[in-house]
Tab-separated table of C-alpha atoms and ligand atoms in Angstrom:
chain	number	residue	atom	x	y	z
A	21	UNK	CA	9.657	214.675	227.821
A	22	UNK	CA	12.941	211.300	228.626
A	23	UNK	CA	15.282	213.078	230.366
A	24	UNK	CA	18.103	212.581	227.321
A	25	UNK	CA	16.357	214.541	224.863
A	26	UNK	CA	19.057	215.108	221.986
A	27	UNK	CA	17.686	218.454	219.447
A	28	UNK	CA	15.460	216.191	216.621
A	29	UNK	CA	17.724	216.600	213.523
A	30	UNK	CA	15.403	214.992	211.099
A	31	UNK	CA	11.914	216.368	209.844
A	32	UNK	CA	9.825	213.601	211.714
A	33	UNK	CA	9.175	215.364	214.936
A	34	UNK	CA	10.695	212.840	217.181
A	35	UNK	CA	13.198	212.333	219.944
A	36	UNK	CA	16.308	210.208	219.211
A	37	UNK	CA	17.265	209.179	221.880
A	38	UNK	CA	14.080	207.705	223.399
A	39	UNK	CA	13.270	206.263	219.348
A	40	UNK	CA	16.370	204.271	219.859
A	41	UNK	CA	15.550	203.044	223.512
A	42	UNK	CA	12.220	201.990	222.491
A	43	UNK	CA	13.878	200.680	219.158
A	44	UNK	CA	16.629	198.552	221.367
A	45	UNK	CA	13.759	197.176	223.347
A	46	UNK	CA	11.865	196.216	221.057
A	47	UNK	CA	14.403	194.403	219.074
A	48	UNK	CA	15.426	192.811	222.162
A	49	UNK	CA	12.279	191.264	222.584
A	50	UNK	CA	12.379	190.175	218.722
A	51	UNK	CA	14.722	187.774	220.187
A	52	UNK	CA	13.382	186.873	222.575
A	53	UNK	CA	10.108	185.656	220.829
A	54	UNK	CA	11.685	184.304	217.755
A	55	UNK	CA	14.551	181.465	219.332
A	56	UNK	CA	13.519	179.071	216.101
A	57	UNK	CA	13.237	181.925	213.114
A	58	UNK	CA	16.279	183.164	214.712
A	59	UNK	CA	18.240	179.565	214.296
A	60	UNK	CA	17.358	178.855	210.877
A	61	UNK	CA	18.683	182.324	210.130
A	62	UNK	CA	22.331	180.899	212.373
A	63	UNK	CA	22.248	177.590	210.485
A	64	UNK	CA	22.073	178.644	206.800
A	65	UNK	CA	25.636	178.676	205.856
A	66	UNK	CA	24.592	177.804	202.247
A	67	UNK	CA	22.662	180.823	201.473
A	68	UNK	CA	24.817	183.448	200.196
A	69	UNK	CA	24.015	186.117	202.596
A	70	UNK	CA	21.764	183.412	204.985
A	71	UNK	CA	18.766	183.817	202.887
A	72	UNK	CA	17.616	182.067	199.856
A	73	UNK	CA	17.147	186.127	197.801
A	74	UNK	CA	18.971	188.499	199.277
A	75	UNK	CA	16.939	191.582	199.817
A	76	UNK	CA	15.463	188.843	202.539
A	77	UNK	CA	18.397	190.379	204.663
A	78	UNK	CA	15.831	193.870	204.768
A	79	UNK	CA	14.569	192.525	208.222
A	80	UNK	CA	13.675	195.888	211.049
A	81	UNK	CA	15.673	193.700	213.442
A	82	UNK	CA	18.442	191.047	213.413
A	83	UNK	CA	16.795	188.415	211.394
A	84	UNK	CA	14.016	187.758	209.078
A	85	UNK	CA	10.818	186.014	210.596
A	86	UNK	CA	10.651	181.947	208.622
A	87	UNK	CA	7.838	181.142	206.738
A	88	UNK	CA	5.946	177.900	208.084
A	89	UNK	CA	1.986	178.632	206.374
A	90	UNK	CA	0.017	181.748	205.229
A	91	UNK	CA	-3.580	181.750	203.883
A	92	UNK	CA	-5.890	184.907	202.785
A	93	UNK	CA	-4.379	187.616	204.677
A	94	UNK	CA	-2.551	186.399	207.746
A	95	UNK	CA	0.489	184.125	207.306
A	96	UNK	CA	2.540	181.810	210.471
A	97	UNK	CA	5.594	181.839	211.392
A	98	UNK	CA	8.201	178.304	211.877
A	99	UNK	CA	8.126	179.894	216.022
A	100	UNK	CA	3.714	179.350	216.152
A	101	UNK	CA	3.145	183.421	215.622
A	102	UNK	CA	0.268	184.460	213.425
A	103	UNK	CA	0.728	188.051	211.193
A	104	UNK	CA	-2.423	189.998	209.992
A	105	UNK	CA	0.268	190.603	206.696
A	106	UNK	CA	0.406	193.152	204.858
A	107	UNK	CA	3.512	193.568	202.927
A	108	UNK	CA	1.652	190.888	200.703
A	109	UNK	CA	4.908	189.949	198.968
A	110	UNK	CA	4.946	193.437	197.966
A	111	UNK	CA	2.299	192.933	196.179
A	112	UNK	CA	2.808	189.086	195.104
A	113	UNK	CA	0.155	187.602	197.004
A	114	UNK	CA	-1.995	191.280	196.909
A	115	UNK	CA	-5.807	188.959	195.526
A	116	UNK	CA	-4.275	186.952	199.554
A	117	UNK	CA	-2.356	183.836	200.718
A	118	UNK	CA	-3.697	180.272	198.304
A	119	UNK	CA	-6.971	182.313	197.646
A	120	UNK	CA	-9.150	178.815	196.558
A	121	UNK	CA	-9.393	179.324	192.347
A	122	UNK	CA	-6.026	180.041	191.610
A	123	UNK	CA	-5.544	176.870	194.180
A	124	UNK	CA	-7.676	174.724	192.247
A	125	UNK	CA	-6.353	175.816	188.716
A	126	UNK	CA	-2.953	175.097	189.634
A	127	UNK	CA	-3.267	172.036	191.543
A	128	UNK	CA	-5.884	171.358	187.743
A	129	UNK	CA	-2.961	171.902	185.650
A	130	UNK	CA	-0.256	169.841	187.479
A	131	UNK	CA	-2.358	166.865	188.817
A	132	UNK	CA	-4.924	166.527	185.949
A	133	UNK	CA	-3.440	167.983	183.257
A	134	UNK	CA	0.138	167.703	183.559
A	135	UNK	CA	2.212	170.607	181.665
A	136	UNK	CA	4.365	172.391	183.747
A	137	UNK	CA	6.934	172.879	180.625
A	138	UNK	CA	6.404	171.872	177.473
A	139	UNK	CA	7.541	173.712	174.370
A	140	UNK	CA	3.495	174.584	173.362
A	141	UNK	CA	1.100	177.068	174.071
A	142	UNK	CA	-1.849	176.593	175.918
A	143	UNK	CA	-6.003	177.621	175.195
A	144	UNK	CA	-5.891	179.579	177.992
A	145	UNK	CA	-3.101	181.792	177.314
A	146	UNK	CA	-5.539	183.586	174.727
A	147	UNK	CA	-8.188	183.598	177.699
A	148	UNK	CA	-5.296	185.121	180.175
A	149	UNK	CA	-4.155	187.635	177.031
A	150	UNK	CA	-7.976	188.981	176.870
A	151	UNK	CA	-8.166	189.245	180.654
A	152	UNK	CA	-5.440	191.854	180.335
A	153	UNK	CA	-6.580	194.060	177.669
A	154	UNK	CA	-10.532	194.668	178.795
A	155	UNK	CA	-9.039	196.046	181.670
A	156	UNK	CA	-6.452	198.079	180.618
A	157	UNK	CA	-7.260	198.320	177.577
A	158	UNK	CA	-4.063	197.678	174.876
A	159	UNK	CA	-5.300	194.358	172.766
A	160	UNK	CA	-1.328	192.634	172.550
A	161	UNK	CA	-0.215	190.724	175.839
A	162	UNK	CA	3.358	188.709	176.443
A	163	UNK	CA	3.378	187.250	179.033
A	164	UNK	CA	6.786	186.701	181.160
A	165	UNK	CA	7.723	185.715	184.240
A	166	UNK	CA	8.044	188.651	186.767
A	167	UNK	CA	7.367	192.614	186.352
A	168	UNK	CA	11.571	193.101	185.279
A	169	UNK	CA	11.467	190.961	182.339
A	170	UNK	CA	8.419	191.839	181.212
A	171	UNK	CA	10.045	195.529	181.648
A	172	UNK	CA	13.450	194.580	180.078
A	173	UNK	CA	11.590	193.033	176.625
A	174	UNK	CA	9.399	196.727	176.449
A	175	UNK	CA	12.484	198.410	176.497
A	176	UNK	CA	13.703	196.123	173.870
A	177	UNK	CA	11.250	196.723	171.261
A	178	UNK	CA	10.698	199.991	171.929
A	179	UNK	CA	14.270	200.800	171.255
A	180	UNK	CA	13.432	198.389	168.413
A	181	UNK	CA	10.783	200.051	166.711
A	182	UNK	CA	12.081	203.670	167.187
A	183	UNK	CA	15.111	203.242	166.394
A	184	UNK	CA	16.491	205.351	169.342
A	185	UNK	CA	19.590	204.402	172.188
A	186	UNK	CA	17.981	205.885	175.550
A	187	UNK	CA	14.950	205.072	177.825
A	188	UNK	CA	13.942	208.213	180.060
A	189	UNK	CA	13.380	207.024	183.709
A	190	UNK	CA	11.736	208.932	186.960
A	191	UNK	CA	14.510	209.126	189.799
A	192	UNK	CA	14.280	206.811	192.469
A	193	UNK	CA	11.546	204.950	190.177
A	194	UNK	CA	11.671	201.170	190.083
A	195	UNK	CA	11.000	198.796	187.694
A	196	UNK	CA	12.912	195.102	189.108
A	197	UNK	CA	16.221	194.759	188.540
A	198	UNK	CA	16.228	196.568	185.153
A	199	UNK	CA	19.845	198.355	184.269
A	200	UNK	CA	18.456	201.324	182.814
A	201	UNK	CA	16.294	202.287	185.606
A	202	UNK	CA	18.966	202.751	187.529
A	203	UNK	CA	19.786	206.113	187.131
A	204	UNK	CA	18.829	208.975	189.616
A	205	UNK	CA	18.741	213.081	189.566
A	206	UNK	CA	21.991	214.828	189.408
A	207	UNK	CA	22.581	218.738	190.110
A	208	UNK	CA	24.610	218.790	187.315
A	209	UNK	CA	21.256	217.804	185.591
A	210	UNK	CA	23.144	214.737	184.255
A	211	UNK	CA	21.896	212.362	185.701
A	212	UNK	CA	24.017	209.538	187.931
A	213	UNK	CA	23.839	206.073	189.080
A	214	UNK	CA	21.373	205.503	191.362
A	215	UNK	CA	23.537	204.774	194.389
A	216	UNK	CA	24.258	201.081	195.429
A	217	UNK	CA	24.353	199.822	192.079
A	218	UNK	CA	25.438	196.577	191.432
A	219	UNK	CA	27.885	195.876	188.483
A	220	UNK	CA	26.456	198.209	186.284
A	221	UNK	CA	27.241	196.986	182.319
A	222	UNK	CA	27.976	200.825	181.090
A	223	UNK	CA	28.252	204.053	183.092
A	224	UNK	CA	24.396	204.358	183.413
A	225	UNK	CA	23.443	207.791	181.400
A	226	UNK	CA	25.128	206.155	177.608
A	227	UNK	CA	21.380	203.977	177.847
A	228	UNK	CA	19.084	206.805	180.418
A	229	UNK	CA	18.233	209.954	181.548
A	230	UNK	CA	16.307	210.951	183.617
A	231	UNK	CA	13.756	213.727	185.504
A	232	UNK	CA	11.874	214.145	188.480
A	233	UNK	CA	8.043	212.629	188.673
A	234	UNK	CA	5.491	215.600	188.686
A	235	UNK	CA	8.418	217.507	186.968
A	236	UNK	CA	6.990	218.609	183.278
A	237	UNK	CA	9.733	220.852	182.524
A	238	UNK	CA	11.800	217.934	183.100
A	239	UNK	CA	10.585	215.889	181.226
A	240	UNK	CA	10.255	217.912	177.947
A	241	UNK	CA	13.975	219.334	178.539
A	242	UNK	CA	15.330	215.521	179.171
A	243	UNK	CA	13.165	214.167	176.218
A	244	UNK	CA	14.104	216.965	174.134
A	245	UNK	CA	17.691	215.528	173.534
A	246	UNK	CA	15.259	213.896	170.708
A	247	UNK	CA	17.061	210.492	171.623
A	248	UNK	CA	14.568	208.586	174.233
A	249	UNK	CA	13.001	205.440	172.832
A	250	UNK	CA	10.565	205.129	175.467
A	251	UNK	CA	9.341	206.966	179.085
A	252	UNK	CA	9.262	203.999	181.927
A	253	UNK	CA	7.549	204.983	184.462
A	254	UNK	CA	4.806	204.198	186.997
A	255	UNK	CA	1.628	206.635	187.429
A	256	UNK	CA	2.125	207.112	191.145
A	257	UNK	CA	5.875	206.401	192.457
A	258	UNK	CA	5.398	203.309	194.675
A	259	UNK	CA	8.635	201.943	195.354
A	260	UNK	CA	10.082	204.887	197.436
A	261	UNK	CA	6.798	206.138	199.452
A	262	UNK	CA	3.896	206.893	197.756
A	263	UNK	CA	4.215	209.780	195.076
A	264	UNK	CA	0.788	210.475	193.545
A	265	UNK	CA	0.445	212.858	190.164
A	266	UNK	CA	-0.127	216.160	190.516
A	267	UNK	CA	-3.374	217.284	188.446
A	268	UNK	CA	-2.416	217.827	184.881
A	269	UNK	CA	1.077	215.796	185.366
A	270	UNK	CA	-0.249	212.209	183.777
A	271	UNK	CA	-1.401	214.338	180.838
A	272	UNK	CA	1.177	216.087	179.889
A	273	UNK	CA	3.570	213.062	179.775
A	274	UNK	CA	1.766	211.165	177.538
A	275	UNK	CA	1.550	215.339	175.334
A	276	UNK	CA	5.069	215.152	175.463
A	277	UNK	CA	6.165	212.357	174.777
A	278	UNK	CA	4.016	212.092	171.725
A	279	UNK	CA	5.020	215.143	170.656
A	280	UNK	CA	9.163	213.959	170.926
A	281	UNK	CA	7.862	211.020	169.037
A	282	UNK	CA	8.528	208.834	172.210
A	283	UNK	CA	6.934	205.786	173.629
A	284	UNK	CA	5.153	206.132	176.652
A	285	UNK	CA	5.447	202.644	178.766
A	286	UNK	CA	3.368	202.321	181.797
A	287	UNK	CA	4.532	200.090	184.663
A	288	UNK	CA	0.968	199.037	187.014
A	289	UNK	CA	3.023	196.151	188.569
A	290	UNK	CA	2.405	197.893	192.059
A	291	UNK	CA	-0.432	200.585	190.236
A	292	UNK	CA	-2.849	198.163	190.154
A	293	UNK	CA	-4.184	198.515	192.912
A	294	UNK	CA	-5.761	201.300	191.790
A	295	UNK	CA	-8.778	199.436	190.104
A	296	UNK	CA	-9.251	196.623	188.724
A	297	UNK	CA	-7.389	197.710	185.266
A	298	UNK	CA	-5.274	199.352	187.238
A	299	UNK	CA	-4.318	203.545	186.976
A	300	UNK	CA	-4.854	203.055	183.495
A	301	UNK	CA	-8.472	202.425	183.453
A	302	UNK	CA	-9.040	204.334	186.596
A	303	UNK	CA	-7.417	207.711	185.010
A	304	UNK	CA	-8.282	207.339	181.947
A	305	UNK	CA	-5.003	207.447	180.429
A	306	UNK	CA	-3.356	206.087	177.301
A	307	UNK	CA	0.421	203.964	177.171
A	308	UNK	CA	2.247	202.821	174.439
A	309	UNK	CA	2.627	199.838	176.326
A	310	UNK	CA	1.741	198.132	179.635
A	311	UNK	CA	3.960	196.193	181.969
A	312	UNK	CA	3.287	194.375	184.583
A	313	UNK	CA	3.820	191.278	187.385
A	314	UNK	CA	3.031	190.219	190.431
A	315	UNK	CA	0.021	189.605	191.904
A	316	UNK	CA	-1.754	189.251	188.339
A	317	UNK	CA	-0.398	185.549	189.234
A	318	UNK	CA	-2.174	185.312	192.408
A	319	UNK	CA	1.376	184.228	194.187
A	320	UNK	CA	1.838	182.186	190.748
A	321	UNK	CA	5.407	183.597	188.366
A	322	UNK	CA	4.108	185.789	186.111
A	323	UNK	CA	4.636	189.016	184.163
A	324	UNK	CA	3.505	190.170	181.043
A	325	UNK	CA	3.439	193.008	178.725
A	326	UNK	CA	0.600	194.521	176.360
A	327	UNK	CA	1.194	196.542	173.215
A	328	UNK	CA	-1.066	198.375	171.053
A	329	UNK	CA	-2.053	196.921	168.076
A	330	UNK	CA	-0.363	199.064	165.606
A	331	UNK	CA	2.756	198.807	167.663
A	332	UNK	CA	2.486	195.033	168.072
A	333	UNK	CA	1.724	195.661	163.746
A	334	UNK	CA	4.474	197.801	163.558
A	335	UNK	CA	6.607	194.977	165.373
A	336	UNK	CA	5.280	191.590	163.672
A	337	UNK	CA	6.174	193.680	159.891
A	338	UNK	CA	9.505	193.838	160.861
A	339	UNK	CA	12.336	190.970	159.342
A	340	UNK	CA	14.927	191.982	161.122
A	341	UNK	CA	13.550	191.744	164.020
A	342	UNK	CA	14.402	188.079	165.376
A	343	UNK	CA	11.153	187.447	167.894
A	344	UNK	CA	10.824	184.060	168.080
A	345	UNK	CA	14.772	182.548	168.568
A	346	UNK	CA	17.838	184.513	170.197
A	347	UNK	CA	16.828	188.205	169.935
A	348	UNK	CA	16.912	188.984	173.531
A	349	UNK	CA	12.991	188.974	173.843
A	350	UNK	CA	12.286	186.320	175.562
A	351	UNK	CA	12.271	183.202	178.071
A	352	UNK	CA	12.013	179.392	177.963
A	353	UNK	CA	9.097	179.411	181.040
A	354	UNK	CA	7.722	182.251	179.933
A	355	UNK	CA	4.523	181.866	179.044
A	356	UNK	CA	4.337	178.161	180.361
A	357	UNK	CA	1.088	176.853	180.776
A	358	UNK	CA	0.441	177.146	184.927
A	359	UNK	CA	1.195	180.200	184.694
A	360	UNK	CA	-1.175	181.566	182.629
A	361	UNK	CA	-3.788	178.650	184.456
A	362	UNK	CA	-2.839	181.380	187.335
A	363	UNK	CA	-3.288	184.542	185.857
A	364	UNK	CA	-6.806	182.874	184.546
A	365	UNK	CA	-7.563	181.850	187.868
A	366	UNK	CA	-6.754	185.409	189.099
A	367	UNK	CA	-7.708	188.231	186.912
A	368	UNK	CA	-10.647	186.126	186.383
A	369	UNK	CA	-12.526	184.756	190.003
A	370	UNK	CA	-10.190	186.375	192.302
A	371	UNK	CA	-9.274	189.675	191.953
A	372	UNK	CA	-12.743	191.345	190.712
A	373	UNK	CA	-14.608	194.182	190.692
A	374	UNK	CA	-16.142	193.940	193.747
A	375	UNK	CA	-13.103	192.595	195.722
A	376	UNK	CA	-11.605	195.214	194.599
A	377	UNK	CA	-14.537	197.872	196.269
A	378	UNK	CA	-13.874	195.641	199.724
A	379	UNK	CA	-10.307	196.722	199.629
A	380	UNK	CA	-10.199	200.621	198.802
A	381	UNK	CA	-12.973	200.624	201.534
A	382	UNK	CA	-10.210	199.086	203.800
A	383	UNK	CA	-7.638	201.342	202.548
A	384	UNK	CA	-9.912	204.001	203.615
A	385	UNK	CA	-10.152	202.571	206.520
A	386	UNK	CA	-6.908	202.105	206.692
A	387	UNK	CA	-6.105	205.808	205.706
A	388	UNK	CA	-8.262	207.285	208.443
A	389	UNK	CA	-7.002	205.180	211.263
A	390	UNK	CA	-3.601	206.304	210.410
A	391	UNK	CA	-4.509	210.062	210.111
A	392	UNK	CA	-6.460	209.893	214.015
A	393	UNK	CA	-3.136	209.133	215.285
A	394	UNK	CA	-1.083	211.582	213.128
A	395	UNK	CA	-3.476	214.147	214.573
A	396	UNK	CA	-3.481	213.210	217.718
A	397	UNK	CA	-0.451	213.333	218.760
A	398	UNK	CA	0.488	216.053	216.348
A	399	UNK	CA	3.410	214.982	213.933
A	400	UNK	CA	4.338	216.541	211.150
A	401	UNK	CA	3.633	213.242	209.004
A	402	UNK	CA	1.233	212.541	206.150
A	403	UNK	CA	-0.937	209.339	204.972
A	404	UNK	CA	-1.337	208.711	201.381
A	405	UNK	CA	-3.635	206.074	199.650
A	406	UNK	CA	-3.466	205.054	196.122
A	407	UNK	CA	-6.613	202.643	195.765
A	408	UNK	CA	-5.545	199.252	197.837
A	409	UNK	CA	-2.457	200.527	199.169
A	410	UNK	CA	-1.624	203.452	201.870
A	411	UNK	CA	1.937	204.415	202.976
A	412	UNK	CA	2.561	206.389	206.064
A	413	UNK	CA	5.498	208.851	206.128
A	414	UNK	CA	7.012	211.648	207.900
A	415	UNK	CA	7.532	214.795	206.515
A	416	UNK	CA	4.073	216.586	206.098
A	417	UNK	CA	2.996	217.459	202.974
A	418	UNK	CA	3.554	214.200	200.934
A	419	UNK	CA	6.743	214.383	198.960
A	420	UNK	CA	6.058	214.842	195.512
A	421	UNK	CA	9.013	213.644	194.079
A	422	UNK	CA	11.305	210.253	194.312
A	423	UNK	CA	14.046	212.584	195.336
A	424	UNK	CA	11.780	214.511	198.103
A	425	UNK	CA	10.604	210.907	199.452
A	426	UNK	CA	14.119	209.439	199.563
A	427	UNK	CA	14.901	212.958	201.887
A	428	UNK	CA	12.896	212.168	204.554
A	429	UNK	CA	13.662	208.384	204.841
A	430	UNK	CA	14.030	207.149	209.177
A	431	UNK	CA	15.790	204.134	208.897
A	432	UNK	CA	15.265	203.783	212.761
A	433	UNK	CA	12.034	205.369	212.611
A	434	UNK	CA	11.037	202.092	210.182
A	435	UNK	CA	12.362	199.463	211.753
A	436	UNK	CA	10.687	200.725	215.498
A	437	UNK	CA	7.464	201.181	214.465
A	438	UNK	CA	7.924	197.480	212.023
A	439	UNK	CA	9.984	195.628	214.778
A	440	UNK	CA	6.794	197.012	217.849
A	441	UNK	CA	4.097	196.039	215.471
A	442	UNK	CA	5.527	192.218	214.785
A	443	UNK	CA	5.859	191.782	218.077
A	444	UNK	CA	1.504	192.244	217.989
A	445	UNK	CA	0.791	190.375	215.149
A	446	UNK	CA	1.241	192.849	212.295
A	447	UNK	CA	3.964	192.658	209.560
A	448	UNK	CA	4.674	195.644	207.078
A	449	UNK	CA	6.802	196.072	203.793
A	450	UNK	CA	9.441	196.225	205.375
A	451	UNK	CA	10.574	198.354	202.554
A	452	UNK	CA	8.505	200.892	204.043
A	453	UNK	CA	5.390	201.305	206.127
A	454	UNK	CA	3.094	200.242	202.393
A	455	UNK	CA	0.392	198.142	203.555
A	456	UNK	CA	-1.954	196.419	201.293
A	457	UNK	CA	-5.056	195.390	201.074
A	458	UNK	CA	-5.951	191.362	199.552
A	459	UNK	CA	-9.451	190.581	199.428
A	460	UNK	CA	-9.591	188.658	202.004
A	461	UNK	CA	-8.284	191.542	204.596
A	462	UNK	CA	-10.968	192.109	207.239
A	463	UNK	CA	-11.516	195.900	208.992
A	464	UNK	CA	-10.597	193.686	212.082
A	465	UNK	CA	-6.968	193.215	210.146
A	466	UNK	CA	-7.179	197.124	209.718
A	467	UNK	CA	-7.863	198.323	213.525
A	468	UNK	CA	-5.813	195.988	214.877
A	469	UNK	CA	-2.595	197.468	212.872
A	470	UNK	CA	-4.906	201.171	213.973
A	471	UNK	CA	-4.670	200.389	217.171
A	472	UNK	CA	-1.111	199.091	217.800
A	473	UNK	CA	0.143	201.660	215.085
A	474	UNK	CA	-1.794	204.599	217.942
A	475	UNK	CA	-0.038	202.412	220.996
A	476	UNK	CA	3.944	202.488	219.008
A	477	UNK	CA	3.522	206.891	218.474
A	478	UNK	CA	2.399	206.800	221.825
A	479	UNK	CA	4.957	205.285	222.894
A	480	UNK	CA	7.498	207.247	221.180
A	481	UNK	CA	6.064	210.639	221.809
A	482	UNK	CA	4.666	210.124	225.717
A	483	UNK	CA	6.678	211.845	229.040
A	484	UNK	CA	7.575	208.056	230.547
A	485	UNK	CA	10.404	206.250	230.223
A	486	UNK	CA	11.310	203.511	227.778
A	487	UNK	CA	9.731	200.328	229.790
A	488	UNK	CA	10.221	196.357	229.038
A	489	UNK	CA	8.284	195.395	226.279
A	490	UNK	CA	4.947	193.435	226.877
B	516	PLP	C1	7.227	199.094	189.626
B	516	PLP	C2	7.664	197.166	189.826
B	516	PLP	N1	8.461	197.457	188.466
B	516	PLP	C3	8.745	196.214	188.828
B	516	PLP	C4	8.893	195.767	189.336
B	516	PLP	C5	10.172	194.481	189.639
B	516	PLP	O1	9.219	192.379	189.683
B	516	PLP	P1	9.467	191.509	189.537
B	516	PLP	O2	10.774	191.624	190.986
B	516	PLP	O3	8.852	190.716	190.080
B	516	PLP	O4	10.416	191.709	188.986
B	516	PLP	C6	8.110	195.653	190.822
B	516	PLP	C7	8.983	195.056	192.011
B	516	PLP	O5	8.682	196.013	192.990
B	516	PLP	C8	7.818	197.422	191.007
B	516	PLP	O6	7.492	197.560	192.255
């Protein structure tokens, strides 16, 4: 061990002093390697926080890398470095970057047909809805441009149809910038605002209830108040690391929701990685509403929500609900011809059953590689796979609730691994240690990660001085 060993206060099993030394070394190397990105960031005075969207400040080193080009599973930055991209736009590019079928469909619509913002539907929208219906099982679909909007509108519909005010979510869930979802469990059991919530319109406990993932007792206790319109949840948590459902949990949720006349909304935006019909089909789930976004557009903004026939009929039959004009459900550009063309191409030609077989096999390979490294160093870490998505974390056993997952977060360790990998040609999802496979990802891409992850961990635990980065 290094001479300056500090007792490790975290459960991740690493020497903090050594970790900090390695992190500083990698961040310095990142700075040296990326002068063009550093310059672009330094000059971005017109932007709020120097980035086009403030979350892009989530970086493991001093500034974000700037995109030049992207194809398939690879991106190239403006300093000319090419990376294997395991972040894939945090699922927005699960189909790979600019897949040929989507590129052609979009080009055809723009160049040959025209009509990017027209107040008329295209016939193709029926095909897009039919793709979603056959994959996810619910028969009536409506489109948005983001998953956030799909969730917002689904929530409104659930309130309208049940006449109840509240939405129940899981602690440390993420469903986009949806006010009702920014709640976590608290010691008094009432729920508390998620730390960092920006400008909440009212106290979140007025609009929401919360239960831990995998906690049926907590769910029952909250639903028993009789004021919950819908449970909005992911079939597996994916935004606080992956937290998989325990056996019987999702069946229990369905039974409790039905028992308390509460609708069940499954947000499949990320769990779509579980298979061609998401977790809903893979695990034979029976939601009343499904929301989804990101991957279905192959990189073009698209989102959607699906309803059971009964729910759709009940909503359409309500003369008091303004579903057409100012009722708060819809967006001018939602369902536009370009977005719809992209959904048809992505679901019809890119994210096929065969593509999912390939992605799942790669994810298994990725998981096995990480497991070997963890075992070789006897680290108290774990790796979790959900279809085409794999996540490693610094706890073993893997957390079973969102709160447990939040508690084992280790920012310095994340930053070290992300920067180490970026300096050698691998991009991980900035918010956690998540890797997603696309149809264009290869075994060589996965094996590169395995060997670099192994090297990064070896340096972290090895008994030699911290050297300079290669
Ligand atoms: C499960 C889930 N739902 C909704 C969203 C929001 O998606 P968007 O930012 O595209 O609106 C996200 C984003 O990460 C998500 O993970």
